Short mmCIF file of C-alpha atoms and ligand atoms in Angstrom, two decimals:
data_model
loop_
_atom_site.label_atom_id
_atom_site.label_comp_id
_atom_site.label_asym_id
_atom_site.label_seq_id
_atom_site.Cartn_x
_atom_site.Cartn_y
_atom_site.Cartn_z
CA UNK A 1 80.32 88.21 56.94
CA UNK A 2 79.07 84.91 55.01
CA UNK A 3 80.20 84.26 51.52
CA UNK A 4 83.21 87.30 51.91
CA UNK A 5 86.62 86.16 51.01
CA UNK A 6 88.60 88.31 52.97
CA UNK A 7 86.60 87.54 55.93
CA UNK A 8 87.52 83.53 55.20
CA UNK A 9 91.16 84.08 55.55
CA UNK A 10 90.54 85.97 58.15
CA UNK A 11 88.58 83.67 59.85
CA UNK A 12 90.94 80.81 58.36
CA UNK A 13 88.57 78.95 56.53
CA UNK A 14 90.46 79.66 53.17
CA UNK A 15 94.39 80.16 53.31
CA UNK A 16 96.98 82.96 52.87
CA UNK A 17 100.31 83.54 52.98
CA UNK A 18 99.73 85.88 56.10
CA UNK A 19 102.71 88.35 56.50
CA UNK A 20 101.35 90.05 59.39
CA UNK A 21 98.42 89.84 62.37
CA UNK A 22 97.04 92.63 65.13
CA UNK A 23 94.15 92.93 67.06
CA UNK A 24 92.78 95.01 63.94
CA UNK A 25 94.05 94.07 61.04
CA UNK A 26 95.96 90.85 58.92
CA UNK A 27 98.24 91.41 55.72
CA UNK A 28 98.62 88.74 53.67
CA UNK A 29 100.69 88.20 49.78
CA UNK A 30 98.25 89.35 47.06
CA UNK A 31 97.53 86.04 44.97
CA UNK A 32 98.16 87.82 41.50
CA UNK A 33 100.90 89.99 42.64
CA UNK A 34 101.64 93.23 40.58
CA UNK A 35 104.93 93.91 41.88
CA UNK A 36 107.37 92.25 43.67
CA UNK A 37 106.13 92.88 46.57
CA UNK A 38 102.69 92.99 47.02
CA UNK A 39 100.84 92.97 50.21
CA UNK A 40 97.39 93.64 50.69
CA UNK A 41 96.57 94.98 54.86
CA UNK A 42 92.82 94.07 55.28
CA UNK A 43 90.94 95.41 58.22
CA UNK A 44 89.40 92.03 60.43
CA UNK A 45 85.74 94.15 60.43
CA UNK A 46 84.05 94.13 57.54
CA UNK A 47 83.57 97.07 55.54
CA UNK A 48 83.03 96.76 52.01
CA UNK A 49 84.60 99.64 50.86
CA UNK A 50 86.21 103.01 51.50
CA UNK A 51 83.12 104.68 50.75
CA UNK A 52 81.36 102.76 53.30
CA UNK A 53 83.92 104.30 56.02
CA UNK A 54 82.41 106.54 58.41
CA UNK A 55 84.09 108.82 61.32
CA UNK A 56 83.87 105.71 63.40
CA UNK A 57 86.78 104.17 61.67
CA UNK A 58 88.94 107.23 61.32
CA UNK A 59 91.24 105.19 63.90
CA UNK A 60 91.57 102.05 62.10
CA UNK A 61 92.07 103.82 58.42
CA UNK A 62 95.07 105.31 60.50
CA UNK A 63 95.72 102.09 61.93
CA UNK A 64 95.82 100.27 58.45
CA UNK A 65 98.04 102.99 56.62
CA UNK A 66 100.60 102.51 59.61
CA UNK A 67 100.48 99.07 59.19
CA UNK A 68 101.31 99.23 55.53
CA UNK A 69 104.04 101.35 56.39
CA UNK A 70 105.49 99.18 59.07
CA UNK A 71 105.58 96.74 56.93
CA UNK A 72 107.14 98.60 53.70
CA UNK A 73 110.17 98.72 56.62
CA UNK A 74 110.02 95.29 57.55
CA UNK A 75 110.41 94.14 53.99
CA UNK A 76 112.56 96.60 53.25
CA UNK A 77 111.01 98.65 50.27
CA UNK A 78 113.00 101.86 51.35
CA UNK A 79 113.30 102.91 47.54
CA UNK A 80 109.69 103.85 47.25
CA UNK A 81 106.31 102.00 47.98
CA UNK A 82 102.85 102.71 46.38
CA UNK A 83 99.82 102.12 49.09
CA UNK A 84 96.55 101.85 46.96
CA UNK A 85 92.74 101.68 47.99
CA UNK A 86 90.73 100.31 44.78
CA UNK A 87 87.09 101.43 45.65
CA UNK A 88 84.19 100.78 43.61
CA UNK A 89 83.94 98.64 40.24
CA UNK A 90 85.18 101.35 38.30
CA UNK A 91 87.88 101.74 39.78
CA UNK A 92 88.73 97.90 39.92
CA UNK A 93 87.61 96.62 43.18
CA UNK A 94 87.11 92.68 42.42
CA UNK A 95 86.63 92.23 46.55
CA UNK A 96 83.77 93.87 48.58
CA UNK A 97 85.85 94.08 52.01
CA UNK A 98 88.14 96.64 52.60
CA UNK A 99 91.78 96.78 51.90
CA UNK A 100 94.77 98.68 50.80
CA UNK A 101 97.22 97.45 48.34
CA UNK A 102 100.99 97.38 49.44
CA UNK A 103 103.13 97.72 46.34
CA UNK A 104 106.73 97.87 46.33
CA UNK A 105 109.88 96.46 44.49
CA UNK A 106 109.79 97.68 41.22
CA UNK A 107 109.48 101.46 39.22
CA UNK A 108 105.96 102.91 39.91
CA UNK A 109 104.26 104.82 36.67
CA UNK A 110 102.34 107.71 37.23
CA UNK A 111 99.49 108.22 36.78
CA UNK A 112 98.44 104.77 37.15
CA UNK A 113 96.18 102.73 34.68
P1 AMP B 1 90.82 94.76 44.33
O1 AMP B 1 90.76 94.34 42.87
O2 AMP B 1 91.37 96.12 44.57
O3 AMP B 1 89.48 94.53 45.01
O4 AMP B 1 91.87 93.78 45.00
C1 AMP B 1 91.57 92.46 45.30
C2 AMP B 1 92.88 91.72 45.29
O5 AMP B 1 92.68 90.49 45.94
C3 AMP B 1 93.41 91.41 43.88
O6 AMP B 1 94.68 92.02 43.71
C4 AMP B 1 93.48 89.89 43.86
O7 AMP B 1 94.61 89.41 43.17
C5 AMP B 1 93.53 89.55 45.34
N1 AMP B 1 93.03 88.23 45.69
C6 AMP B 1 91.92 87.61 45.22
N2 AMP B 1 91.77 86.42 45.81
C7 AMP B 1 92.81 86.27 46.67
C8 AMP B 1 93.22 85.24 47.56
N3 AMP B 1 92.53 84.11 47.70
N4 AMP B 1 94.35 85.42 48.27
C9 AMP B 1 95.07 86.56 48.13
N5 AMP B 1 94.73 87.57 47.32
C10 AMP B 1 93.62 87.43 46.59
ZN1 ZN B 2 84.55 90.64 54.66
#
């Protein structure tokens, strides 16, 4: 997808700190991290949103939320982790390709803001 960011560092053309790579799927440090951790798992197709899902990619949502998971394990949030999916300006999506927010390290407030 031309002109996507997440598709760049993806694709390499703009850099990440990459934390983690699959056939499906790359997780790399959010640039404005909200927590101490914070990881965002990005599917390699594009989709630009949740809402834009269909039955097709029932397999990779599953795939993603293992992913962010795994990777709560491998970097060892086992006090509590928040996995997020902003969707839709109103809800603060800033980035029209998929992704879910990995947030760990720190007390989570409920509800959120
Ligand atoms: P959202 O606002 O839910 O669409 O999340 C987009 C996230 O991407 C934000 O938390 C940004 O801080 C993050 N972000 C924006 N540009 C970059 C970048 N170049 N590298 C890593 N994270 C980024
Ligand atoms: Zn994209």
């Amino acid at each position: 997808m031309l002109d996507c960011l997440f598709c760049k560092i993806i694709q390499r053309s703009i850099s990440a700190k990459l934390v983690f790579e699959d056939n499906d799927a790359v997780a790399f440090e959010d640039i404005n991290p909200q927590a101490p951790t914070h990881v965002l798992v990005v599917p390699k197709k594009h989709v630009s949103s949740l809402a834009e899902t269909t039955d097709a990619d029932v397999v990779l949502l599953g795939r993603l939320q293992r992913t962010a998971a795994a990777l709560a394990a491998k970097l060892g949030l086992s006090s509590g982790f928040r996995v997020v999916a902003n969707n839709g300006r109103g809800a603060g999506q800033t980035v029209e390709h998929l992704h879910y927010h990995l947030l760990g390290g720190r007390e989570m407030k409920w509800p959120p803001g």
